[in-house]
XYZ file of C-alpha atoms in Angstrom:
669
model
C 258.890 152.843 39.802
C 260.157 156.154 38.441
C 256.650 157.594 38.591
C 256.418 156.721 42.296
C 259.731 158.464 42.979
C 258.559 161.587 41.136
C 255.255 161.665 43.017
C 256.873 161.250 46.456
C 259.621 163.774 45.632
C 257.089 166.343 44.453
C 254.878 165.686 47.475
C 257.771 166.616 49.786
C 259.804 169.139 47.843
C 257.093 171.467 46.519
C 255.891 172.490 49.992
C 259.338 171.825 51.489
C 261.096 174.314 49.220
C 258.709 177.035 50.357
C 259.237 176.100 53.999
C 263.036 176.117 53.564
C 262.911 179.640 52.095
C 260.512 180.790 54.798
C 262.659 179.515 57.657
C 265.712 181.676 57.014
C 266.275 184.969 55.257
C 268.045 185.179 51.881
C 271.726 184.313 52.136
C 271.645 183.308 55.811
C 271.944 179.559 55.233
C 273.844 177.623 52.574
C 272.189 176.328 49.411
C 272.975 172.787 50.526
C 271.339 173.535 53.859
C 268.159 174.732 52.174
C 268.017 171.600 50.050
C 268.278 169.427 53.158
C 265.599 171.492 54.866
C 263.295 171.113 51.854
C 263.190 167.335 52.324
C 262.698 167.335 56.098
C 260.329 170.282 56.365
C 258.370 169.006 53.369
C 257.861 165.702 55.156
C 256.833 167.524 58.336
C 254.220 169.552 56.446
C 252.745 166.633 54.495
C 252.867 164.190 57.414
C 251.460 166.945 59.633
C 248.471 167.343 57.340
C 247.970 163.568 57.274
C 248.117 163.066 61.043
C 245.889 166.061 61.773
C 243.252 164.722 59.390
C 243.564 161.231 60.889
C 243.136 162.617 64.401
C 240.092 164.558 63.194
C 238.597 161.384 61.602
C 238.639 163.154 58.227
C 241.459 161.284 56.502
C 240.247 160.732 52.946
C 241.923 161.188 49.557
C 240.178 164.453 48.545
C 240.620 166.065 51.954
C 244.277 164.986 52.146
C 245.065 166.444 48.721
C 243.282 169.663 49.622
C 245.179 169.835 52.913
C 248.546 169.412 51.190
C 247.649 172.155 48.702
C 246.716 174.514 51.548
C 249.955 173.696 53.420
C 251.986 174.287 50.255
C 250.344 177.633 49.565
C 250.882 178.671 53.188
C 254.579 177.714 53.099
C 255.205 179.698 49.913
C 253.204 182.643 51.224
C 255.477 182.781 54.274
C 258.537 182.514 52.037
C 257.395 185.419 49.879
C 256.467 187.417 52.954
C 260.047 187.082 54.196
C 261.477 188.248 50.850
C 260.445 188.469 47.237
C 261.150 185.628 44.873
C 263.670 187.860 43.089
C 265.508 188.505 46.371
C 265.660 184.782 47.169
C 266.916 184.002 43.652
C 269.550 186.742 43.828
C 270.839 185.449 47.153
C 271.033 181.889 45.860
C 272.895 183.115 42.771
C 275.408 185.039 44.873
C 275.976 182.020 47.130
C 276.572 179.797 44.107
C 279.169 182.253 42.788
C 280.969 182.345 46.137
C 281.553 178.576 46.258
C 280.792 177.135 42.805
C 283.079 174.112 43.090
C 281.804 173.145 46.522
C 278.203 173.451 45.358
C 278.886 171.421 42.217
C 280.457 168.608 44.252
C 277.481 168.487 46.617
C 274.845 168.568 43.890
C 276.702 165.845 41.969
C 276.583 163.689 45.083
C 272.826 164.149 45.504
C 272.232 163.340 41.842
C 274.372 160.217 42.155
C 272.455 159.059 45.224
C 269.164 159.547 43.385
C 270.344 157.543 40.376
C 271.851 154.791 42.527
C 268.721 154.298 44.632
C 266.493 154.453 41.568
C 268.324 151.297 40.454
C 267.688 149.446 43.720
C 265.323 146.524 42.936
C 262.112 147.094 44.938
C 261.865 143.336 45.420
C 264.759 143.549 47.911
C 262.101 144.441 50.492
C 260.975 140.818 50.378
C 264.171 139.891 52.227
C 263.212 141.820 55.389
C 260.314 141.836 57.808
C 259.776 145.356 59.253
C 259.175 147.158 55.945
C 255.879 145.364 55.437
C 254.568 146.096 58.920
C 255.110 149.820 58.402
C 253.236 149.866 55.107
C 250.414 147.684 56.427
C 249.949 150.060 59.377
C 249.698 152.987 56.968
C 247.074 151.183 54.914
C 245.026 150.565 58.058
C 244.985 154.289 58.883
C 243.999 155.133 55.297
C 241.256 152.486 55.224
C 239.748 153.607 58.531
C 240.104 157.324 57.840
C 241.572 157.728 61.332
C 243.913 156.006 63.771
C 242.016 152.838 64.722
C 241.775 152.040 68.421
C 242.503 148.358 67.751
C 243.996 146.399 64.876
C 244.298 142.715 64.048
C 247.733 141.265 64.746
C 248.496 137.599 65.328
C 244.896 136.722 64.641
C 243.659 138.765 67.622
C 242.590 142.346 68.214
C 245.158 144.396 70.130
C 245.441 148.145 70.865
C 247.065 150.017 68.006
C 250.728 150.913 68.474
C 251.204 154.640 67.838
C 254.942 155.064 68.357
C 255.249 155.639 64.573
C 251.822 157.155 64.012
C 253.109 160.131 61.990
C 254.833 157.777 59.549
C 251.694 155.629 59.366
C 249.586 158.665 58.473
C 252.143 159.775 55.877
C 252.135 156.299 54.319
C 248.347 156.395 54.223
C 248.521 159.690 52.348
C 251.025 158.261 49.870
C 248.731 155.266 49.326
C 245.949 157.698 48.378
C 248.174 158.945 45.544
C 249.965 155.760 44.449
C 247.611 152.958 45.456
C 247.793 150.254 48.091
C 250.179 147.868 46.299
C 253.340 148.258 48.345
C 256.393 147.902 46.107
C 256.213 151.143 44.038
C 255.367 153.456 46.985
C 257.912 151.812 49.272
C 260.582 152.180 46.598
C 259.595 155.797 46.000
C 259.760 156.682 49.701
C 263.088 154.849 50.127
C 264.711 156.660 47.205
C 263.513 160.081 48.327
C 264.530 159.324 51.928
C 268.029 158.310 50.780
C 268.477 161.531 48.805
C 266.933 163.531 51.660
C 269.294 161.948 54.190
C 272.273 162.725 51.972
C 271.017 166.299 51.523
C 270.547 166.779 55.276
C 274.040 165.428 56.021
C 275.515 167.568 53.255
C 273.732 170.669 54.546
C 274.801 169.836 58.088
C 278.397 169.630 56.945
C 278.162 173.024 55.300
C 276.537 174.619 58.358
C 279.214 173.134 60.600
C 281.922 174.833 58.549
C 283.303 171.821 56.665
C 283.350 173.700 53.366
C 284.428 171.713 50.347
C 284.719 168.540 52.437
C 281.015 168.553 53.386
C 280.158 165.849 50.771
C 282.371 163.465 52.731
C 279.876 163.537 55.611
C 277.195 161.536 53.736
C 279.879 159.539 51.944
C 281.409 158.339 55.233
C 278.137 157.754 57.090
C 275.528 156.427 54.628
C 277.662 155.513 51.584
C 280.530 153.754 53.324
C 282.740 151.958 50.771
C 283.468 148.324 51.611
C 287.185 149.057 51.498
C 286.991 151.430 54.486
C 287.181 150.035 58.048
C 284.083 151.937 59.156
C 280.655 150.801 60.279
C 278.409 150.255 57.267
C 275.270 149.505 59.304
C 273.461 152.664 58.158
C 274.642 152.028 54.600
C 273.305 148.473 54.544
C 270.069 149.559 56.199
C 269.332 151.742 53.171
C 268.990 148.717 50.907
C 265.302 148.429 51.757
C 262.400 150.540 52.920
C 262.508 151.310 56.623
C 260.867 153.605 59.136
C 264.283 154.371 60.610
C 265.620 155.682 57.305
C 262.687 158.081 56.965
C 263.164 158.996 60.614
C 266.858 159.678 59.993
C 266.025 162.063 57.178
C 263.598 164.027 59.360
C 265.785 163.919 62.491
C 268.833 165.162 60.586
C 266.713 167.980 59.180
C 265.603 168.865 62.720
C 269.266 168.833 63.780
C 270.069 171.112 60.844
C 267.358 173.563 61.915
C 268.650 173.451 65.479
C 272.265 174.035 64.452
C 271.196 177.008 62.338
C 269.143 178.401 65.224
C 271.996 178.054 67.725
C 274.783 179.439 65.534
C 272.834 182.499 64.334
C 270.773 185.106 66.119
C 267.554 183.364 65.141
C 264.233 184.232 66.701
C 262.413 181.851 69.004
C 260.246 180.826 66.042
C 263.153 178.938 64.453
C 263.708 177.045 67.697
C 260.000 176.183 67.701
C 260.337 174.762 64.184
C 263.245 172.647 65.406
C 261.198 171.350 68.342
C 258.187 170.467 66.197
C 260.474 168.795 63.640
C 261.969 166.654 66.403
C 258.460 165.667 67.511
C 257.572 164.521 63.996
C 260.892 162.700 63.748
C 260.255 160.923 67.066
C 256.793 159.808 65.892
C 258.366 158.506 62.699
C 261.133 156.609 64.480
C 262.344 157.424 67.964
C 265.983 156.299 67.755
C 267.296 158.773 65.138
C 265.359 161.535 66.902
C 267.141 160.609 70.137
C 270.533 160.596 68.409
C 269.957 163.937 66.685
C 268.573 165.469 69.874
C 271.661 164.438 71.868
C 273.924 165.900 69.191
C 272.025 169.190 69.193
C 272.183 169.392 72.992
C 275.957 169.004 73.055
C 276.357 171.275 70.030
C 274.544 173.990 72.003
C 276.778 173.332 75.014
C 279.876 173.678 72.837
C 278.557 176.855 71.257
C 277.889 178.444 74.635
C 281.342 177.389 75.862
C 282.854 179.123 72.847
C 280.642 182.216 73.117
C 279.379 182.819 76.662
C 277.082 185.770 75.783
C 274.948 183.350 73.727
C 273.893 181.450 76.861
C 270.715 183.402 77.535
C 269.542 183.285 73.918
C 270.246 179.546 73.603
C 268.482 178.767 76.883
C 265.378 180.697 75.847
C 265.371 179.148 72.406
C 265.980 175.677 73.809
C 263.084 176.077 76.222
C 260.828 177.121 73.339
C 261.968 174.126 71.278
C 261.411 171.657 74.118
C 257.997 173.099 74.937
C 256.841 173.069 71.311
C 258.173 169.569 70.715
C 256.625 168.195 73.896
C 253.208 169.721 73.189
C 253.256 168.368 69.635
C 254.504 164.896 70.625
C 252.230 164.402 73.627
C 249.266 165.998 71.895
C 249.440 163.645 68.921
C 249.897 160.612 71.163
C 247.046 161.633 73.430
C 244.609 162.297 70.609
C 245.537 159.131 68.714
C 244.128 156.962 71.506
C 246.533 154.105 70.861
C 249.286 152.394 72.813
C 252.811 153.852 72.723
C 254.193 150.342 73.194
C 257.166 151.316 75.390
C 256.511 149.292 78.514
C 259.025 147.282 80.471
C 259.861 143.943 78.876
C 258.906 141.198 81.325
C 260.639 137.944 82.184
C 258.845 134.636 81.962
C 257.845 134.759 85.597
C 255.883 137.947 84.991
C 253.891 136.387 82.140
C 250.967 134.100 82.839
C 251.701 130.515 81.847
C 255.460 130.853 81.445
C 258.185 129.660 83.823
C 260.408 132.278 85.473
C 263.563 131.072 83.699
C 262.284 132.129 80.252
C 263.260 135.313 78.420
C 260.110 136.145 76.461
C 261.967 138.510 74.116
C 264.601 135.913 73.182
C 261.896 133.275 72.838
C 259.893 135.462 70.488
C 262.930 136.130 68.305
C 263.951 132.466 68.116
C 260.441 131.035 67.961
C 261.141 128.666 70.858
C 261.423 128.953 74.632
C 264.807 130.387 75.545
C 266.389 131.214 78.922
C 267.670 134.695 79.743
C 271.199 135.468 78.532
C 273.912 134.835 81.128
C 275.151 137.723 83.268
C 278.918 137.276 83.354
C 279.565 140.573 85.166
C 277.162 140.732 88.075
C 274.061 142.843 87.692
C 274.912 143.953 84.140
C 273.357 141.998 81.294
C 276.319 143.173 79.189
C 279.390 144.111 81.198
C 280.848 147.641 81.023
C 284.073 146.443 79.399
C 282.105 144.532 76.784
C 279.907 147.556 76.094
C 282.979 149.704 75.407
C 284.524 146.923 73.327
C 281.388 146.503 71.239
C 281.167 150.255 70.637
C 284.805 150.364 69.537
C 284.319 147.291 67.336
C 281.217 148.815 65.748
C 283.187 151.945 64.886
C 285.625 149.987 62.711
C 283.049 147.354 61.675
C 285.037 144.428 63.028
C 283.669 142.493 65.992
C 286.977 140.762 66.723
C 289.168 143.836 66.920
C 288.009 145.776 69.939
C 291.542 146.878 70.785
C 291.972 148.331 67.325
C 288.678 150.162 67.742
C 289.760 151.570 71.107
C 293.029 152.704 69.515
C 291.078 154.445 66.739
C 288.913 156.158 69.356
C 292.050 157.340 71.129
C 293.539 158.686 67.911
C 290.318 160.496 67.067
C 290.219 161.993 70.565
C 293.805 163.245 70.261
C 293.099 164.614 66.785
C 290.001 166.376 68.134
C 292.063 168.175 70.768
C 294.510 169.372 68.120
C 291.620 170.357 65.843
C 289.881 172.476 68.476
C 293.141 174.149 69.506
C 293.909 174.946 65.873
C 290.401 175.998 64.800
C 288.324 177.058 67.789
C 285.133 177.307 65.720
C 285.060 173.487 65.549
C 284.466 173.211 69.307
C 280.643 172.821 68.931
C 281.122 170.086 66.320
C 283.556 168.246 68.562
C 281.167 168.568 71.501
C 278.306 167.150 69.395
C 280.106 164.011 68.187
C 281.861 163.174 71.440
C 278.715 163.984 73.405
C 276.886 161.439 71.272
C 279.617 158.848 71.906
C 279.446 159.412 75.647
C 275.653 159.355 75.691
C 275.614 156.102 73.699
C 277.852 154.388 76.248
C 275.854 155.826 79.160
C 272.535 154.652 77.700
C 274.016 151.221 76.977
C 275.190 150.881 80.580
C 271.843 152.021 81.944
C 269.767 149.564 79.920
C 272.220 146.732 80.600
C 271.992 147.375 84.344
C 268.264 148.101 84.470
C 266.746 145.266 82.422
C 267.003 141.517 82.758
C 265.717 140.509 79.310
C 267.663 140.634 76.066
C 265.266 143.275 74.750
C 265.740 146.015 75.868
C 268.833 145.036 77.904
C 271.021 145.136 74.801
C 269.361 148.269 73.403
C 272.520 150.379 73.261
C 274.860 147.998 71.394
C 272.037 146.680 69.217
C 270.436 149.961 68.143
C 272.764 152.890 68.948
C 276.244 151.606 68.088
C 275.596 151.916 64.357
C 275.522 155.689 64.805
C 279.178 155.566 65.926
C 280.040 156.155 62.262
C 279.029 159.802 62.714
C 282.173 160.291 64.811
C 284.679 159.850 61.928
C 282.160 161.061 59.330
C 282.205 164.532 60.914
C 285.695 164.651 62.424
C 287.648 163.528 59.349
C 286.216 166.282 57.077
C 286.809 168.803 59.874
C 290.454 167.731 60.140
C 290.882 167.940 56.374
C 289.282 171.384 56.354
C 291.668 172.587 59.060
C 294.748 171.162 57.340
C 293.946 172.540 53.884
C 292.728 175.968 55.002
C 296.158 177.637 54.483
C 296.430 176.134 51.003
C 292.978 177.403 50.014
C 293.937 180.931 51.000
C 297.075 180.909 48.839
C 295.651 179.662 45.540
C 292.355 179.812 43.690
C 293.141 176.529 41.977
C 293.244 174.539 45.221
C 289.483 174.813 45.978
C 288.667 173.563 42.492
C 291.032 170.601 42.814
C 289.743 169.752 46.280
C 286.120 169.976 45.133
C 286.862 167.766 42.124
C 288.589 165.180 44.320
C 285.892 165.187 46.994
C 283.123 165.132 44.402
C 284.623 162.165 42.558
C 285.093 160.237 45.812
C 281.575 160.969 47.035
C 279.912 160.211 43.694
C 281.950 157.021 43.397
C 280.771 155.963 46.857
C 277.159 156.543 45.790
C 277.482 154.519 42.600
C 279.184 151.718 44.525
C 275.900 151.260 46.404
C 274.060 150.119 43.264
C 273.165 146.462 43.941
C 274.742 143.950 41.549
C 272.486 142.178 39.100
C 272.287 138.723 40.637
C 269.822 135.872 40.568
C 266.268 137.065 41.250
C 264.765 133.632 41.830
C 264.117 134.037 45.611
C 262.308 137.362 45.134
C 260.527 136.243 41.975
C 259.402 133.143 43.832
C 258.112 135.297 46.681
C 256.084 137.443 44.298
C 254.680 134.289 42.679
C 253.644 132.916 46.082
C 251.922 136.172 46.991
C 250.049 136.167 43.692
C 248.910 132.570 44.216
C 247.557 133.394 47.692
C 245.650 136.305 46.144
C 244.055 133.927 43.645
C 243.138 131.084 45.983
C 242.583 132.210 49.590
C 239.208 133.919 50.221
C 238.906 137.164 52.110
C 238.044 136.985 55.825
C 239.851 133.629 56.105
C 242.146 132.772 58.988
C 245.395 131.845 57.273
C 248.388 130.101 58.860
C 251.792 130.247 57.138
C 254.908 128.227 57.989
C 257.128 131.311 58.348
C 256.512 134.300 60.619
C 255.948 137.631 58.888
C 255.291 141.151 60.130
C 252.857 142.501 57.570
C 253.721 141.240 54.088
C 250.487 139.272 53.609
C 248.328 142.131 54.825
C 250.269 144.691 52.760
C 250.211 142.711 49.524
C 246.915 140.811 49.660
C 244.833 142.286 52.489
C 244.841 138.838 54.115
C 246.840 138.961 57.372
C 248.207 135.627 58.538
C 247.642 134.396 62.082
C 251.409 134.495 62.685
C 251.712 138.020 61.313
C 251.963 141.212 63.328
C 254.139 143.612 65.262
C 256.919 142.455 67.575
C 255.591 142.943 71.155
C 258.988 143.141 72.863
C 257.960 146.081 75.055
C 254.287 145.188 75.495
C 254.084 142.427 78.156
C 250.300 142.066 78.023
C 250.423 141.590 74.259
C 253.459 139.297 74.497
C 251.509 137.120 76.936
C 248.863 136.558 74.256
C 251.111 136.427 71.188
C 254.000 134.196 72.228
C 251.798 131.089 72.709
C 250.407 131.607 69.194
C 253.886 131.791 67.663
C 255.199 128.820 69.637
C 252.065 126.823 68.881
C 252.373 127.513 65.156
C 256.003 126.435 65.134
C 255.154 123.285 67.063
C 252.389 122.527 64.579
C 254.666 122.698 61.534
C 257.364 120.730 63.356
C 254.856 117.921 63.966
C 251.412 118.519 62.369
C 249.920 115.209 63.505
C 250.774 115.724 67.179
C 249.619 119.355 67.187
C 246.413 119.160 65.128
C 244.467 120.773 67.960
C 246.231 124.066 67.251
C 244.203 124.411 64.017
C 240.879 124.201 65.832
C 242.009 126.425 68.710
C 243.008 129.163 66.275
C 240.072 128.503 63.891
C 242.421 128.113 60.921
C 240.736 128.000 57.495
C 243.772 127.815 55.187
C 247.367 126.623 55.499
C 249.955 128.264 53.252
C 253.173 126.231 53.150
C 256.051 127.934 51.356
C 259.201 126.107 50.323
C 262.652 126.878 51.785
C 264.411 129.904 50.341
C 261.285 131.781 49.267
C 261.362 135.427 50.368
C 258.052 136.792 51.597
C 259.168 139.445 54.044
C 260.775 137.104 56.554
C 264.183 137.018 58.185
C 264.486 134.948 61.361
C 262.752 132.369 63.536
C 261.649 128.946 62.357
C 262.377 128.612 58.639
C 260.384 126.367 56.264
C 261.567 122.768 55.999
C 261.546 120.719 52.761
C 258.992 118.250 54.144
C 256.549 120.799 55.621
C 254.022 120.442 52.792
C 254.051 116.649 52.809
C 253.615 116.528 56.588
C 250.614 118.843 56.403
C 249.115 116.945 53.457
C 248.922 113.772 55.574
C 246.368 115.322 57.942
C 242.883 113.911 57.266
C 241.054 117.230 57.760
C 243.030 119.223 55.161
C 242.418 119.317 51.429
C 244.977 120.635 48.930
C 243.610 123.480 46.807
C 246.928 124.257 45.148
C 250.295 122.446 44.907
C 253.171 124.132 43.110
C 256.932 124.499 43.021
C 257.109 127.283 45.612
C 253.935 126.973 47.667
C 251.220 124.550 48.671
C 247.854 125.801 49.905
C 245.499 123.620 51.938
C 241.927 124.173 53.086
C 241.078 123.016 56.604
C 237.705 121.290 56.459
C 235.145 120.862 53.717
C 233.542 124.271 54.231
C 236.815 126.105 53.678
C 237.569 123.962 50.633
C 234.228 124.882 49.074
C 235.147 128.590 49.197
C 238.496 128.199 47.395
C 238.819 129.438 43.841
C 239.015 132.775 42.059
C 239.267 135.566 44.623
C 239.721 139.350 44.567
C 243.360 140.389 44.218
C 243.189 142.549 47.340
C 240.837 142.213 50.265
C 239.575 145.360 52.000
C 241.167 146.116 55.363
């Protein structure tokens, strides 16, 4: 796994370091800021090469490698055109001498994050569903050499979803270098994304003026200790590979570029880089791009309020950023030819064959027909008071203590007023964090009022509230910086002591995220089941499994299951086709004898019946029952081709049984 981490890190940081030096002149941005930029801009360059080649139908291993080399040379050429290597090195040396203790604390944190995530077992990905869909989508782009117009999900051909097409192309490029087997590349990307996110947050803290307390920003947002009453949603999300974590790294880098552009007299070109970075972040994962974009908007508003003459420059730069980002985003989507997948979720009455009192999104999640959630407060799916309560509860990570959360919000608001009055330069930071809080509540109210289904009616509380942790993660270091500023001016020893304290706390938080060494039986069993399917089930077979997955079978074996594919919450036409397949599969395993016709309707060749507790990239819905295998074995048309402790595999019909036996480990996509 170490080799995968090194390859992914080099793939991003070699071109990214050149881009970070090219973006800003020597000494104009902190060392920590340049490190954060190296991760995000490196991803933008490499993913940019990958998506351009995919759009040009020229996405192959040799061309991708050549494209990355050209992009790297171009980035370093721009860096050296801005200043000589000696000038860059001299500026970095001078910056290190100005704040050696602060730099040491930050670098120690990044090293600790890298070590901690290196020790994360890659098999943890077997406990979740989305990770496998992302990797499978990347493999499809790599196999086709372009973005395919249609892909096989749920045993049918549907238009390709391109909302994460930049990530898919990047994953395809990584697979060219590390191979198609998912665990090492996924672990490599996760580790680099975790360090990159920490670096971007650290650099953001330095650019926002948090000084020696900047390492607390990543510590309080993505390394939250269990002893602190703060939301640890982002922290827990980093346990496994995820598109959102990669998106957070890139979005935070885009925010860092934007903050640098707004606070300095940067040319319009820097704003353009910010806009393009946001476009790549949005096509990696839209939610962190939205969050970072809102923060940058309010940061710019706060900056203009503090310095009125900057209004014209910020407006021009913002227009350039929006134009560049829009052209990049819409251009990639238009050329990809796929489906964005952001349509209105429909109720049962809008779907053919379903009664009007069915919430298709809830039914898909549960694997059974479910009614819409009740509307206790009129037209709102979630009432305004409940939305505020859930936001406050998310802030302190305690669902039952909304009043405590509201009190904490009030205390933070009062402290913010004192902070801004004491240190006026923190006004843009305060505007950014409170603007995000207000926007989160506004978006939550809008979706709750606008939509009648659970998805996306609960979008705000479900997907945005976890970012509430950024409020204390940025305000607490700012308050500490303001309080200790007089002490720092009086003694040279104080900065060293503060840096040592902050560094120890931040590094300790990173090491606390190392997973404990527990029983590995569920993940080992999952790997054994996957290996057995590779050995027994022929390629091109239609395979039905007794637990819904997103892409684990396709990613690990090249054999997608009939109940495997993307979640069509916002694609009504796809939901109309997919939901009957999922419900029919669940009905079949609940009562195989009464639902035998489902096998012929779906042309099933093989049944894979896993035992309860086995992790194969699943999380919710109908779980395997202890008697599933025995119930299936009683059907006259099935023949067992393998029976074991963790899985039983059956062929449906004599023809399928005759093809069972030694098979290729991975089927071509």
